[in-house]
Amino acid sequence: MRVLMVEDEVRLADTVRRGLTDAGFVVELVHDGEDAVWAATENSYDVIVLDIMLPKLNGYKVLEQLRDRGVWTPVLMLTAKDGEYDQTDAFDLGADDYLTKPFSFLVLIARLRALIRRGGPERPVVLTAGDLVLDPARRRVEREGKEIALTPREYGLLEFLMRHRGDTVSKLEILASVWDPAFDGDPNVVEVYIRYLRLKIDGPFGRHSIETIRGMGYRLDPEGG
């Protein structure tokens, strides 16, 4: 079981390396983000243990670059950053697990073994509607080869529409999937975000990909408008 450990605190890294080695893992250790990207791209590992606060490239950038390069080795973030937004960012970028410092060594080993049993995730399928492209792995949207910057809510709405392209979906279906099943606010918020999307993915390109189906909901043209 080959592990790439990326940790800049040398003493901690060496302690964890010795413990993992005693538990039967083969551990390669690097101390900065650039070396991590190179090692994970050039070599094969069963799992990567990745800190966030690293020199040269932080852990988020490392994770983003690995997923962009098609490296789908399971990644466990091991970090002192314990905020919910820190964890959300990590999972959005493609992390598979998250453990905060200080941590139980037994829990670390159990989680690594679980990730190895599970294996690397399959690359998510890229969604297309004509020349409108949404890549879930990179959380990237393009049209005519040009990247389109979306907010998280706009991205979630577009992904839902593209996964149901060609189908008419109601406001309630959109709210349940993109907002929350228990959402009790004004359902017209969907109209607001549909307008935002149209301004970004259609307007600059002279397209009309999102149709309003009166009395029923919305439909994304599978040909991209």
Tab-separated table of C-alpha atoms in Angstrom:
chain	number	residue	atom	x	y	z
A	1	MET	CA	0.000	0.000	0.000
A	2	ARG	CA	1.871	3.036	-1.315
A	3	VAL	CA	1.224	6.381	0.339
A	4	LEU	CA	2.383	9.819	-0.764
A	5	MET	CA	2.489	12.074	2.291
A	6	VAL	CA	2.694	15.827	1.742
A	7	GLU	CA	3.535	17.647	4.965
A	8	ASP	CA	5.884	20.581	5.577
A	9	GLU	CA	6.187	20.093	9.352
A	10	VAL	CA	9.237	17.846	9.188
A	11	ARG	CA	8.974	16.408	12.709
A	12	LEU	CA	5.290	15.572	12.360
A	13	ALA	CA	5.836	14.149	8.889
A	14	ASP	CA	8.591	11.864	10.091
A	15	THR	CA	6.499	10.676	13.065
A	16	VAL	CA	3.525	9.852	10.843
A	17	ARG	CA	5.775	8.204	8.256
A	18	ARG	CA	7.266	5.894	10.895
A	19	GLY	CA	3.827	5.015	12.213
A	20	LEU	CA	2.433	4.259	8.768
A	21	THR	CA	5.487	2.191	7.926
A	22	ASP	CA	5.011	0.160	11.106
A	23	ALA	CA	1.376	-0.386	10.049
A	24	GLY	CA	2.483	-1.873	6.734
A	25	PHE	CA	2.356	1.120	4.406
A	26	VAL	CA	5.138	2.147	2.029
A	27	VAL	CA	5.455	5.908	2.472
A	28	GLU	CA	7.048	8.529	0.251
A	29	LEU	CA	7.377	11.932	1.873
A	30	VAL	CA	7.532	15.380	0.237
A	31	HIS	CA	7.443	18.770	1.946
A	32	ASP	CA	6.009	21.274	-0.549
A	33	GLY	CA	3.224	21.571	-3.073
A	34	GLU	CA	5.325	21.590	-6.224
A	35	ASP	CA	7.075	18.351	-5.276
A	36	ALA	CA	3.687	16.862	-4.432
A	37	VAL	CA	2.284	17.582	-7.899
A	38	TRP	CA	5.389	16.162	-9.563
A	39	ALA	CA	5.456	12.999	-7.441
A	40	ALA	CA	1.736	12.269	-7.776
A	41	THR	CA	1.841	12.835	-11.537
A	42	GLU	CA	4.965	10.794	-12.210
A	43	ASN	CA	4.369	7.894	-9.807
A	44	SER	CA	1.522	5.622	-8.784
A	45	TYR	CA	0.161	5.658	-5.222
A	46	ASP	CA	-2.770	3.990	-3.508
A	47	VAL	CA	-3.591	7.101	-1.485
A	48	ILE	CA	-2.289	10.642	-0.889
A	49	VAL	CA	-2.194	12.363	2.517
A	50	LEU	CA	-2.189	16.099	1.840
A	51	ASP	CA	-1.766	19.096	4.131
A	52	ILE	CA	-3.362	22.418	3.114
A	53	MET	CA	-0.833	24.950	4.381
A	54	LEU	CA	2.209	24.116	2.264
A	55	PRO	CA	5.051	26.137	0.756
A	56	LYS	CA	5.137	26.903	-2.993
A	57	LEU	CA	1.634	25.535	-3.666
A	58	ASN	CA	-1.011	25.115	-0.992
A	59	GLY	CA	-2.963	21.887	-0.683
A	60	TYR	CA	-5.992	23.275	-2.521
A	61	LYS	CA	-3.845	24.157	-5.536
A	62	VAL	CA	-2.138	20.767	-5.410
A	63	LEU	CA	-5.488	18.997	-5.379
A	64	GLU	CA	-6.857	21.180	-8.175
A	65	GLN	CA	-3.826	20.559	-10.387
A	66	LEU	CA	-3.892	16.808	-9.795
A	67	ARG	CA	-7.561	16.526	-10.744
A	68	ASP	CA	-6.985	18.785	-13.769
A	69	ARG	CA	-4.227	16.394	-14.879
A	70	GLY	CA	-6.450	13.359	-14.508
A	71	VAL	CA	-4.789	12.029	-11.332
A	72	TRP	CA	-7.661	10.349	-9.452
A	73	THR	CA	-5.699	8.802	-6.587
A	74	PRO	CA	-7.800	9.062	-3.381
A	75	VAL	CA	-6.759	12.109	-1.324
A	76	LEU	CA	-7.141	12.542	2.424
A	77	MET	CA	-6.638	16.116	3.614
A	78	LEU	CA	-4.762	16.139	6.937
A	79	THR	CA	-4.716	19.698	8.231
A	80	ALA	CA	-5.119	22.046	11.171
A	81	LYS	CA	-7.775	24.016	9.245
A	82	ASP	CA	-11.054	22.875	10.769
A	83	GLY	CA	-13.586	25.342	9.381
A	84	GLU	CA	-16.626	24.074	7.496
A	85	TYR	CA	-15.731	26.242	4.497
A	86	ASP	CA	-12.214	24.756	4.456
A	87	GLN	CA	-13.714	21.282	4.275
A	88	THR	CA	-16.285	22.317	1.671
A	89	ASP	CA	-13.570	23.791	-0.555
A	90	ALA	CA	-11.507	20.615	-0.265
A	91	PHE	CA	-14.392	18.308	-1.181
A	92	ASP	CA	-15.462	20.588	-4.046
A	93	LEU	CA	-11.942	20.344	-5.478
A	94	GLY	CA	-11.984	16.545	-5.347
A	95	ALA	CA	-10.807	15.474	-1.886
A	96	ASP	CA	-12.068	12.072	-0.729
A	97	ASP	CA	-11.705	12.501	3.041
A	98	TYR	CA	-10.750	15.185	5.567
A	99	LEU	CA	-9.103	14.793	8.982
A	100	THR	CA	-8.124	17.658	11.258
A	101	LYS	CA	-5.071	17.987	13.499
A	102	PRO	CA	-4.639	16.894	16.215
A	103	PHE	CA	-5.838	13.488	15.118
A	104	SER	CA	-6.028	9.897	16.282
A	105	PHE	CA	-3.397	7.787	14.553
A	106	LEU	CA	-5.714	4.767	14.656
A	107	VAL	CA	-8.428	6.784	12.902
A	108	LEU	CA	-5.940	7.957	10.256
A	109	ILE	CA	-4.924	4.369	9.487
A	110	ALA	CA	-8.561	3.219	9.373
A	111	ARG	CA	-9.515	5.996	6.980
A	112	LEU	CA	-6.545	5.336	4.707
A	113	ARG	CA	-7.398	1.646	4.528
A	114	ALA	CA	-11.023	2.529	3.748
A	115	LEU	CA	-9.941	4.829	0.907
A	116	ILE	CA	-7.635	2.175	-0.505
A	117	ARG	CA	-10.393	-0.449	-0.404
A	118	ARG	CA	-12.704	1.964	-2.167
A	119	GLY	CA	-10.122	2.737	-4.834
A	120	GLY	CA	-9.782	5.845	-6.974
A	121	PRO	CA	-12.971	7.571	-8.065
A	122	GLU	CA	-13.983	7.472	-11.691
A	123	ARG	CA	-13.619	10.759	-13.499
A	124	PRO	CA	-17.050	12.426	-13.667
A	125	VAL	CA	-18.556	12.542	-17.141
A	126	VAL	CA	-18.233	15.907	-18.874
A	127	LEU	CA	-21.687	17.317	-19.672
A	128	THR	CA	-22.338	18.990	-23.017
A	129	ALA	CA	-25.166	20.814	-24.759
A	130	GLY	CA	-23.872	21.833	-28.145
A	131	ASP	CA	-20.757	23.913	-27.474
A	132	LEU	CA	-21.741	24.497	-23.831
A	133	VAL	CA	-19.458	22.294	-21.721
A	134	LEU	CA	-19.578	21.618	-17.967
A	135	ASP	CA	-16.759	19.578	-16.439
A	136	PRO	CA	-17.821	18.410	-12.937
A	137	ALA	CA	-14.308	17.250	-12.062
A	138	ARG	CA	-12.810	20.683	-12.627
A	139	ARG	CA	-16.000	22.636	-11.828
A	140	ARG	CA	-15.390	24.472	-15.083
A	141	VAL	CA	-17.908	25.796	-17.613
A	142	GLU	CA	-16.979	26.768	-21.172
A	143	ARG	CA	-18.716	27.937	-24.314
A	144	GLU	CA	-16.939	28.303	-27.640
A	145	GLY	CA	-13.800	27.345	-25.724
A	146	LYS	CA	-14.098	30.349	-23.407
A	147	GLU	CA	-14.341	29.810	-19.656
A	148	ILE	CA	-17.454	31.204	-17.967
A	149	ALA	CA	-17.202	32.216	-14.300
A	150	LEU	CA	-20.235	31.174	-12.261
A	151	THR	CA	-21.114	31.482	-8.592
A	152	PRO	CA	-21.606	28.189	-6.716
A	153	ARG	CA	-25.419	28.525	-6.936
A	154	GLU	CA	-25.321	29.359	-10.644
A	155	TYR	CA	-23.031	26.401	-11.220
A	156	GLY	CA	-25.340	24.061	-9.299
A	157	LEU	CA	-28.352	25.257	-11.271
A	158	LEU	CA	-26.598	24.834	-14.613
A	159	GLU	CA	-25.342	21.366	-13.668
A	160	PHE	CA	-28.889	20.311	-12.738
A	161	LEU	CA	-30.280	21.649	-16.017
A	162	MET	CA	-27.542	19.966	-18.044
A	163	ARG	CA	-28.067	16.622	-16.328
A	164	HIS	CA	-31.729	16.938	-17.339
A	165	ARG	CA	-31.143	18.573	-20.721
A	166	GLY	CA	-34.074	18.146	-23.040
A	167	ASP	CA	-36.460	17.617	-20.104
A	168	THR	CA	-38.805	20.195	-18.627
A	169	VAL	CA	-38.077	20.655	-14.917
A	170	SER	CA	-40.272	22.560	-12.495
A	171	LYS	CA	-39.266	25.244	-10.019
A	172	LEU	CA	-39.981	22.836	-7.161
A	173	GLU	CA	-37.677	20.197	-8.665
A	174	ILE	CA	-34.947	22.803	-9.072
A	175	LEU	CA	-35.394	24.099	-5.518
A	176	ALA	CA	-35.281	20.581	-4.053
A	177	SER	CA	-32.096	19.661	-5.922
A	178	VAL	CA	-30.134	22.923	-6.115
A	179	TRP	CA	-31.260	24.704	-2.959
A	180	ASP	CA	-32.636	22.290	-0.352
A	181	PRO	CA	-35.526	19.807	-0.112
A	182	ALA	CA	-36.813	21.796	2.884
A	183	PHE	CA	-36.484	25.202	1.177
A	184	ASP	CA	-39.399	27.402	2.290
A	185	GLY	CA	-38.425	30.727	0.744
A	186	ASP	CA	-39.801	32.444	-2.326
A	187	PRO	CA	-39.743	29.987	-5.258
A	188	ASN	CA	-39.280	32.941	-7.604
A	189	VAL	CA	-35.617	32.907	-6.598
A	190	VAL	CA	-35.308	30.302	-9.369
A	191	GLU	CA	-36.358	32.921	-11.936
A	192	VAL	CA	-33.668	35.251	-10.619
A	193	TYR	CA	-30.929	32.660	-11.047
A	194	ILE	CA	-32.223	31.564	-14.438
A	195	ARG	CA	-31.827	35.187	-15.516
A	196	TYR	CA	-28.295	35.293	-14.101
A	197	LEU	CA	-27.396	32.153	-16.045
A	198	ARG	CA	-28.846	33.463	-19.279
A	199	LEU	CA	-26.776	36.621	-18.949
A	200	LYS	CA	-23.601	34.545	-18.626
A	201	ILE	CA	-24.024	31.441	-20.795
A	202	ASP	CA	-26.330	32.777	-23.517
A	203	GLY	CA	-26.203	36.565	-23.811
A	204	PRO	CA	-22.534	37.021	-24.769
A	205	PHE	CA	-22.791	34.214	-27.333
A	206	GLY	CA	-26.113	35.107	-28.950
A	207	ARG	CA	-27.750	31.879	-27.763
A	208	HIS	CA	-31.058	30.950	-26.139
A	209	SER	CA	-30.319	27.625	-24.487
A	210	ILE	CA	-32.654	27.907	-21.465
A	211	GLU	CA	-36.317	27.884	-22.463
A	212	THR	CA	-39.181	28.924	-20.209
A	213	ILE	CA	-42.056	26.447	-20.528
A	214	ARG	CA	-45.036	28.479	-19.389
A	215	GLY	CA	-46.816	26.992	-16.404
A	216	MET	CA	-44.367	24.075	-16.201
A	217	GLY	CA	-40.790	25.206	-15.640
A	218	TYR	CA	-37.603	25.327	-17.671
A	219	ARG	CA	-35.847	23.273	-20.307
A	220	LEU	CA	-32.223	23.313	-21.427
A	221	ASP	CA	-31.892	22.784	-25.175
A	222	PRO	CA	-29.727	19.661	-25.619
A	223	GLU	CA	-28.153	21.331	-28.681
A	224	GLY	CA	-27.179	24.384	-26.642
A	225	GLY	CA	-29.582	26.827	-28.228
